[in-house]
CSV table of C-alpha atoms and ligand atoms in Angstrom, one decimal:
chain,number,residue,atom,x,y,z
A,18,MET,CA,-6.3,-36.0,93.5
A,19,MET,CA,-3.5,-38.6,93.0
A,20,GLU,CA,-1.1,-36.6,95.3
A,21,GLU,CA,-3.8,-36.4,98.0
A,22,ILE,CA,-4.4,-40.2,97.7
A,23,ILE,CA,-0.7,-40.9,98.0
A,24,ALA,CA,-0.4,-38.7,101.1
A,25,LEU,CA,-3.4,-40.5,102.6
A,26,LEU,CA,-2.0,-44.0,101.9
A,27,ARG,CA,1.3,-43.0,103.3
A,28,LYS,CA,-0.1,-41.8,106.6
A,29,SER,CA,-2.7,-44.6,107.1
A,30,GLU,CA,-1.7,-47.6,109.2
A,31,THR,CA,-4.6,-50.0,108.7
A,32,LEU,CA,-6.2,-50.3,105.4
A,33,LEU,CA,-9.1,-52.2,103.9
A,34,VAL,CA,-8.6,-53.0,100.2
A,35,THR,CA,-11.6,-54.4,98.3
A,36,SER,CA,-13.1,-54.9,94.8
A,37,HIS,CA,-16.4,-56.0,93.3
A,38,ALA,CA,-18.3,-59.2,94.2
A,39,ASN,CA,-18.1,-62.0,91.6
A,40,PRO,CA,-14.7,-60.6,90.7
A,41,ASP,CA,-13.1,-60.7,87.3
A,42,GLY,CA,-9.4,-60.7,86.5
A,43,ASP,CA,-9.2,-56.9,86.8
A,44,ALA,CA,-11.0,-56.8,90.2
A,45,ILE,CA,-8.6,-59.5,91.5
A,46,GLY,CA,-5.5,-58.1,89.9
A,47,ALA,CA,-6.1,-54.6,91.2
A,48,LEU,CA,-6.9,-56.0,94.7
A,49,LEU,CA,-3.7,-58.1,94.8
A,50,ALA,CA,-1.4,-55.4,93.3
A,51,MET,CA,-2.6,-52.7,95.6
A,52,GLY,CA,-2.5,-55.1,98.6
A,53,LEU,CA,1.1,-56.3,97.8
A,54,ALA,CA,2.2,-52.7,97.3
A,55,LEU,CA,0.7,-51.5,100.6
A,56,LYS,CA,2.2,-54.5,102.5
A,57,GLY,CA,5.5,-53.5,101.0
A,58,LEU,CA,5.1,-50.1,102.8
A,59,ASN,CA,4.5,-52.1,106.1
A,60,LYS,CA,0.9,-51.2,106.3
A,61,ARG,CA,-1.6,-53.5,108.0
A,62,VAL,CA,-3.8,-54.5,105.1
A,63,THR,CA,-7.0,-56.5,104.9
A,64,LEU,CA,-7.8,-57.7,101.4
A,65,TYR,CA,-11.5,-58.4,101.1
A,66,ASN,CA,-13.7,-59.8,98.4
A,67,GLU,CA,-17.2,-61.1,99.1
A,68,SER,CA,-17.0,-64.0,96.6
A,69,PRO,CA,-14.6,-66.9,96.3
A,70,ILE,CA,-11.7,-66.3,93.9
A,71,PRO,CA,-12.6,-68.1,90.6
A,72,ALA,CA,-10.4,-71.2,90.0
A,73,VAL,CA,-8.7,-69.7,86.9
A,74,TYR,CA,-7.3,-66.9,89.1
A,75,ARG,CA,-6.2,-69.0,92.0
A,76,PHE,CA,-2.6,-69.1,90.6
A,77,LEU,CA,-2.1,-65.4,91.3
A,78,PRO,CA,0.5,-64.6,93.9
A,79,SER,CA,-0.9,-63.9,97.5
A,80,VAL,CA,-4.4,-64.9,96.4
A,81,ASP,CA,-4.8,-66.7,99.8
A,82,ALA,CA,-4.5,-63.4,101.5
A,83,VAL,CA,-7.9,-62.4,100.2
A,84,CYS,CA,-10.5,-63.0,102.8
A,85,GLY,CA,-14.3,-63.4,102.4
A,86,ASP,CA,-15.1,-61.9,105.7
A,87,ILE,CA,-14.1,-58.9,107.8
A,88,PRO,CA,-13.7,-59.5,111.6
A,89,ALA,CA,-16.4,-57.7,113.6
A,90,GLY,CA,-15.2,-54.5,115.3
A,91,GLN,CA,-12.1,-54.2,113.1
A,92,ARG,CA,-11.2,-50.5,112.5
A,93,PHE,CA,-9.6,-49.0,109.4
A,94,ASP,CA,-7.9,-45.7,108.8
A,95,ALA,CA,-8.9,-45.9,105.1
A,96,ALA,CA,-10.4,-48.1,102.5
A,97,VAL,CA,-9.4,-48.5,98.8
A,98,VAL,CA,-12.3,-49.6,96.6
A,99,LEU,CA,-11.2,-51.0,93.2
A,100,ASP,CA,-13.1,-51.6,90.0
A,101,CYS,CA,-16.5,-50.7,91.5
A,102,GLY,CA,-18.8,-48.4,89.6
A,103,ASP,CA,-20.8,-47.9,92.8
A,104,MET,CA,-20.4,-48.9,96.4
A,105,THR,CA,-23.0,-51.7,96.4
A,106,ARG,CA,-20.9,-53.6,93.8
A,107,ILE,CA,-18.7,-54.7,96.8
A,108,GLY,CA,-21.7,-56.8,97.9
A,109,GLU,CA,-23.6,-57.2,101.2
A,110,ARG,CA,-21.0,-55.5,103.3
A,111,PHE,CA,-20.9,-52.3,101.4
A,112,THR,CA,-22.4,-50.4,104.4
A,113,LEU,CA,-19.1,-51.0,106.2
A,114,LEU,CA,-17.6,-48.2,104.2
A,115,LYS,CA,-19.8,-45.7,106.0
A,116,GLU,CA,-17.8,-46.4,109.1
A,117,ILE,CA,-14.4,-45.9,107.5
A,118,PRO,CA,-13.3,-42.2,107.7
A,119,ARG,CA,-11.5,-42.1,104.3
A,120,VAL,CA,-12.6,-44.0,101.3
A,121,VAL,CA,-10.7,-44.0,98.0
A,122,ASN,CA,-12.5,-44.9,94.8
A,123,ILE,CA,-10.3,-46.2,92.0
A,124,ASP,CA,-12.1,-47.2,88.9
A,125,HIS,CA,-12.6,-47.0,85.1
A,126,HIS,CA,-16.4,-47.4,84.7
A,127,LEU,CA,-18.2,-44.8,82.7
A,128,THR,CA,-21.1,-45.0,85.1
A,129,ASN,CA,-19.1,-44.5,88.3
A,130,THR,CA,-21.2,-42.7,90.8
A,131,GLY,CA,-18.3,-40.8,92.3
A,132,PHE,CA,-18.7,-42.3,95.8
A,133,GLY,CA,-15.9,-41.9,98.4
A,134,HIS,CA,-13.8,-39.0,99.7
A,135,TYR,CA,-11.0,-39.4,97.2
A,136,ARG,CA,-11.3,-40.7,93.6
A,137,ILE,CA,-9.4,-41.5,90.5
A,138,ILE,CA,-12.0,-42.4,87.9
A,139,ASP,CA,-10.7,-42.7,84.4
A,140,PRO,CA,-13.0,-44.2,81.8
A,141,GLY,CA,-10.1,-43.9,79.3
A,142,ALA,CA,-8.1,-46.4,81.3
A,143,CYS,CA,-8.2,-49.9,79.9
A,144,ALA,CA,-8.6,-51.5,83.4
A,145,SER,CA,-8.5,-50.5,87.0
A,146,THR,CA,-5.1,-52.2,87.1
A,147,GLU,CA,-3.9,-49.5,84.7
A,148,ILE,CA,-4.7,-46.9,87.3
A,149,VAL,CA,-3.2,-48.9,90.1
A,150,PHE,CA,0.0,-49.2,88.0
A,151,ARG,CA,0.1,-45.4,87.5
A,152,LEU,CA,-0.4,-44.9,91.3
A,153,LEU,CA,2.4,-47.3,92.2
A,154,LYS,CA,4.7,-45.6,89.7
A,155,ARG,CA,4.0,-42.2,91.2
A,156,MET,CA,4.6,-43.6,94.7
A,157,GLU,CA,7.9,-45.1,93.4
A,158,ILE,CA,6.9,-48.5,94.8
A,159,PRO,CA,9.1,-51.2,93.2
A,160,ILE,CA,7.0,-53.5,91.0
A,161,ASP,CA,8.2,-57.0,91.6
A,162,SER,CA,7.2,-60.1,89.6
A,163,ASP,CA,4.2,-60.8,91.9
A,164,ILE,CA,2.8,-57.3,91.5
A,165,ALA,CA,3.6,-57.4,87.8
A,166,THR,CA,1.6,-60.7,87.4
A,167,SER,CA,-1.4,-59.2,89.1
A,168,ILE,CA,-1.3,-56.0,86.9
A,169,TYR,CA,-0.7,-58.0,83.7
A,170,THR,CA,-3.6,-60.4,84.4
A,171,GLY,CA,-6.0,-57.4,85.1
A,172,ILE,CA,-5.1,-55.7,81.8
A,173,LEU,CA,-5.1,-59.0,79.8
A,174,THR,CA,-8.5,-60.1,81.0
A,175,ASP,CA,-10.3,-56.7,81.0
A,176,THR,CA,-9.2,-56.0,77.4
A,177,GLY,CA,-10.3,-59.5,76.3
A,178,SER,CA,-6.6,-60.3,75.4
A,179,PHE,CA,-6.2,-56.9,73.7
A,180,ARG,CA,-9.3,-57.3,71.5
A,181,PHE,CA,-11.9,-55.0,73.1
A,182,ALA,CA,-12.5,-51.3,72.4
A,183,ASN,CA,-10.8,-50.3,75.7
A,184,THR,CA,-7.5,-51.7,74.5
A,185,ASN,CA,-5.2,-48.6,74.4
A,186,ALA,CA,-1.5,-47.9,74.0
A,187,ALA,CA,-1.0,-48.1,77.8
A,188,ALA,CA,-2.3,-51.7,77.8
A,189,PHE,CA,0.6,-52.7,75.6
A,190,ASP,CA,3.2,-50.4,77.3
A,191,ILE,CA,2.3,-51.6,80.8
A,192,CYS,CA,2.1,-55.3,79.8
A,193,ALA,CA,5.5,-55.1,78.0
A,194,GLU,CA,7.0,-53.6,81.2
A,195,MET,CA,5.3,-56.3,83.3
A,196,VAL,CA,6.9,-59.0,81.1
A,197,GLU,CA,10.3,-57.3,81.7
A,198,ARG,CA,9.6,-57.5,85.4
A,199,GLY,CA,9.1,-61.3,85.3
A,200,VAL,CA,5.6,-62.1,84.0
A,201,ILE,CA,5.6,-65.2,81.8
A,202,PRO,CA,2.7,-64.6,79.3
A,203,HIS,CA,2.1,-68.2,78.2
A,204,GLU,CA,1.8,-69.3,81.9
A,205,VAL,CA,-0.8,-66.6,82.7
A,206,ALA,CA,-2.7,-67.6,79.5
A,207,ARG,CA,-2.5,-71.3,80.4
A,208,HIS,CA,-4.1,-70.6,83.8
A,209,VAL,CA,-6.7,-68.0,82.7
A,210,TYR,CA,-7.8,-69.4,79.3
A,211,GLY,CA,-6.2,-72.9,78.9
A,212,THR,CA,-7.6,-75.0,81.6
A,213,TYR,CA,-11.4,-75.5,82.1
A,214,SER,CA,-13.3,-78.0,84.2
A,215,LEU,CA,-15.4,-80.5,82.3
A,216,GLY,CA,-18.5,-78.9,83.8
A,217,ARG,CA,-17.5,-75.6,82.3
A,218,ILE,CA,-17.4,-77.0,78.9
A,219,LYS,CA,-20.8,-78.6,79.4
A,220,LEU,CA,-22.1,-75.3,80.5
A,221,LEU,CA,-20.7,-73.7,77.3
A,222,ASN,CA,-22.7,-76.4,75.4
A,223,MET,CA,-25.9,-75.4,77.2
A,224,ALA,CA,-25.2,-71.7,76.7
A,225,LEU,CA,-24.8,-72.2,72.9
A,226,ASP,CA,-27.9,-74.4,72.9
A,227,SER,CA,-29.9,-71.6,74.5
A,228,LEU,CA,-29.1,-69.1,71.8
A,229,GLU,CA,-31.9,-66.9,70.3
A,230,ILE,CA,-31.7,-64.2,67.7
A,231,SER,CA,-34.1,-61.2,67.5
A,232,VAL,CA,-36.2,-60.9,64.3
A,233,ASN,CA,-34.1,-58.1,63.0
A,234,GLY,CA,-30.9,-60.1,63.7
A,235,LYS,CA,-29.4,-57.4,65.8
A,236,LEU,CA,-29.6,-59.1,69.2
A,237,SER,CA,-28.3,-62.5,70.3
A,238,LEU,CA,-29.5,-63.8,73.6
A,239,MET,CA,-28.3,-66.7,75.7
A,240,THR,CA,-29.8,-67.9,79.0
A,241,LEU,CA,-28.3,-69.9,81.9
A,242,THR,CA,-30.6,-71.1,84.6
A,243,ARG,CA,-29.9,-72.5,88.1
A,244,ASN,CA,-30.7,-76.0,86.8
A,245,MET,CA,-27.9,-75.8,84.3
A,246,PHE,CA,-25.4,-74.9,87.0
A,247,GLU,CA,-26.6,-77.7,89.1
A,248,GLU,CA,-26.5,-80.2,86.3
A,249,THR,CA,-23.0,-79.3,85.3
A,250,GLY,CA,-21.7,-78.7,88.9
A,251,THR,CA,-20.6,-75.1,87.8
A,252,HIS,CA,-20.8,-71.7,89.5
A,253,LEU,CA,-21.2,-68.1,88.5
A,254,GLU,CA,-17.5,-67.8,87.8
A,255,ASP,CA,-17.8,-70.3,85.0
A,256,VAL,CA,-20.0,-67.8,83.0
A,257,ASP,CA,-17.0,-65.5,82.4
A,258,GLY,CA,-16.4,-65.1,78.6
A,259,LEU,CA,-19.5,-67.1,77.4
A,260,ILE,CA,-21.2,-64.0,76.2
A,261,ASN,CA,-18.4,-63.5,73.6
A,262,TYR,CA,-19.8,-66.4,71.6
A,263,ALA,CA,-23.1,-64.6,71.2
A,264,LYS,CA,-21.3,-61.3,70.4
A,265,ARG,CA,-19.3,-62.9,67.6
A,266,ILE,CA,-22.3,-63.7,65.5
A,267,GLU,CA,-22.4,-61.9,62.1
A,268,ASP,CA,-24.7,-58.8,62.0
A,269,VAL,CA,-25.3,-58.9,65.8
A,270,ARG,CA,-24.9,-55.5,67.4
A,271,VAL,CA,-25.9,-56.4,71.0
A,272,ALA,CA,-25.3,-59.7,72.8
A,273,ALA,CA,-27.2,-60.4,76.0
A,274,LEU,CA,-26.6,-63.2,78.5
A,275,ILE,CA,-29.3,-63.8,81.1
A,276,VAL,CA,-28.0,-65.6,84.2
A,277,GLU,CA,-30.2,-66.8,87.0
A,278,THR,CA,-28.3,-65.9,90.1
A,279,ARG,CA,-30.5,-67.3,92.8
A,280,ASN,CA,-33.2,-69.9,93.2
A,281,GLY,CA,-36.6,-68.8,92.4
A,282,ARG,CA,-39.1,-67.9,95.1
A,283,SER,CA,-42.0,-70.2,95.3
A,284,GLY,CA,-45.4,-70.0,96.9
A,285,ASN,CA,-45.9,-66.2,96.6
A,286,ALA,CA,-48.1,-64.1,94.3
A,287,ARG,CA,-45.2,-63.4,92.0
A,288,GLY,CA,-44.8,-67.2,91.5
A,289,ASP,CA,-42.2,-67.4,88.7
A,290,VAL,CA,-40.3,-64.2,89.6
A,291,ARG,CA,-36.6,-65.0,89.9
A,292,ARG,CA,-33.4,-63.1,90.3
A,293,PHE,CA,-31.2,-62.6,87.2
A,294,HIS,CA,-28.0,-60.9,86.1
A,295,VAL,CA,-28.1,-59.6,82.6
A,296,SER,CA,-24.7,-59.0,80.8
A,297,LEU,CA,-24.7,-56.9,77.7
A,298,ARG,CA,-22.0,-56.4,75.0
A,299,SER,CA,-22.2,-54.2,72.0
A,300,ASP,CA,-20.2,-53.9,68.8
A,301,GLY,CA,-19.7,-50.2,69.6
A,302,SER,CA,-22.8,-48.9,67.8
A,303,VAL,CA,-25.1,-49.1,70.8
A,304,ASP,CA,-24.3,-47.7,74.3
A,305,VAL,CA,-25.3,-50.6,76.5
A,306,ALA,CA,-24.1,-48.8,79.7
A,307,ALA,CA,-27.2,-46.5,79.2
A,308,ILE,CA,-29.7,-49.3,79.0
A,309,ALA,CA,-28.0,-51.1,82.0
A,310,ALA,CA,-28.1,-47.9,84.0
A,311,ALA,CA,-31.9,-47.6,83.2
A,312,TYR,CA,-32.3,-50.9,85.0
A,313,GLY,CA,-30.1,-49.8,88.0
A,314,GLY,CA,-26.9,-51.3,86.7
A,315,GLY,CA,-24.0,-49.8,84.8
A,316,GLY,CA,-20.7,-50.5,83.1
A,317,HIS,CA,-19.0,-49.3,79.9
A,318,ALA,CA,-20.5,-48.3,76.6
A,319,ALA,CA,-19.6,-51.7,75.0
A,320,ALA,CA,-19.9,-53.9,78.1
A,321,ALA,CA,-22.4,-53.4,80.9
A,322,GLY,CA,-24.8,-55.3,83.2
A,323,PHE,CA,-27.6,-55.1,85.6
A,324,GLY,CA,-29.5,-57.2,88.1
A,325,ILE,CA,-33.3,-57.7,88.0
A,326,GLU,CA,-36.1,-59.7,89.5
A,327,ALA,CA,-38.6,-60.8,86.9
A,328,SER,CA,-40.0,-63.8,85.3
A,329,LEU,CA,-37.7,-65.2,82.6
A,330,ALA,CA,-40.4,-64.9,79.9
A,331,ASP,CA,-41.0,-61.3,80.8
A,332,LEU,CA,-37.4,-60.4,80.9
A,333,LYS,CA,-36.7,-62.0,77.5
A,334,LEU,CA,-39.6,-60.1,76.0
A,335,ARG,CA,-38.4,-56.8,77.3
A,336,ILE,CA,-34.9,-57.4,76.0
A,337,ILE,CA,-36.1,-58.6,72.5
A,338,ASP,CA,-38.6,-55.7,72.3
A,339,TRP,CA,-35.8,-53.2,73.0
A,340,ALA,CA,-33.6,-54.9,70.4
A,341,ASN,CA,-36.3,-54.8,67.7
A,342,GLY,CA,-36.2,-51.0,68.1
A,343,LEU,CA,-32.5,-50.9,67.3
B,13,AMP,P1,-20.8,-58.3,83.3
B,13,AMP,O1,-22.2,-58.1,82.8
B,13,AMP,O2,-20.9,-58.9,84.7
B,13,AMP,O3,-20.0,-59.1,82.4
B,13,AMP,O4,-20.2,-56.9,83.4
B,13,AMP,C1,-20.0,-56.0,82.4
B,13,AMP,C2,-19.6,-54.7,82.8
B,13,AMP,O5,-20.7,-54.1,83.4
B,13,AMP,C3,-18.5,-54.7,83.9
B,13,AMP,O6,-17.6,-53.6,83.7
B,13,AMP,C4,-19.2,-54.6,85.2
B,13,AMP,O7,-18.5,-53.9,86.2
B,13,AMP,C5,-20.5,-53.8,84.8
B,13,AMP,N1,-21.6,-54.2,85.6
B,13,AMP,C6,-22.2,-55.4,85.5
B,13,AMP,N2,-23.2,-55.5,86.4
B,13,AMP,C7,-23.4,-54.3,86.9
B,13,AMP,C8,-24.2,-53.8,87.9
B,13,AMP,N3,-25.2,-54.5,88.5
B,13,AMP,N4,-24.1,-52.5,88.3
B,13,AMP,C9,-23.1,-51.8,87.8
B,13,AMP,N5,-22.2,-52.2,86.8
B,13,AMP,C10,-22.3,-53.5,86.4
B,14,MN,MN1,-14.4,-55.8,86.9
B,15,MN,MN1,-12.3,-53.4,85.2
């Protein structure tokens, strides 16, 4: 499949490159690395992401080339979709892909639905940026320091700085090569982990304050509501990494973080029903991708998520009930 994808990319003139909404370092790193590589081949490339780029990733090269909208009527020979387990992860505009004659799906999620005409899906890859790296190598595209920084950041963040279960030999090999190609690790770390807004620290305080533990001690649960975001002047991007505090607690096997993603509806029969995103992390003994998939989401065995409309009380009960059966 890789050879077919290479032939397709070489013959395409206009390309859409995109990754999932509310992007993490891997989604942005893969988007930028792929975009820079294709631009180097003199392709007309549109880099699209539905959400604003989180502040901590705004140092990345060419980040301003990512647009949050696609001009109406624009035609593409092909699309490259990165780090998305299913098409809808792109966001509201996912239906646009139906109008593009060739769609390439590059991803490492266990739950990938296999959408698109061409795919490289490797759950053994530590990050989508690992697969992008392999593709660029096979295409003999030179990896300059800008591409290297994007790939390095994707692998660094998706492996939780080489701490998570997806950390493989390739993560170290590729990152070592990226450093040889000009990446300065302490500078990347300073941007990604070293500089937080005051609001983000206050949000962390609220997240810690919301902590609940199931009776059997196997689940830790944190909750962030719209009110907390408003009070601290923070956004969804500021949630990144908070769940790891819940996951670290002794004896906890599964950590859950409930995040209210939209303001509640009022005045209808389902009064207190609101929209939430639930992030799940496990210590490896529980497959959280399976439970996320049961709720229409997905992910990896040790890190998964899903969206749901429910009342907060009901959602918490469901999660705690499930955990008490662990
Ligand atoms: P998060 O819960 O956003 O920290 O994401 C954890 C992992 O689960 C990531 O690999 C996501 O791509 C995946 N994931 C999160 N939410 C969803 C969803 N609604 N559908 C499919 N995969 C998801
Ligand atoms: Mn991602
Ligand atoms: Mn990823």
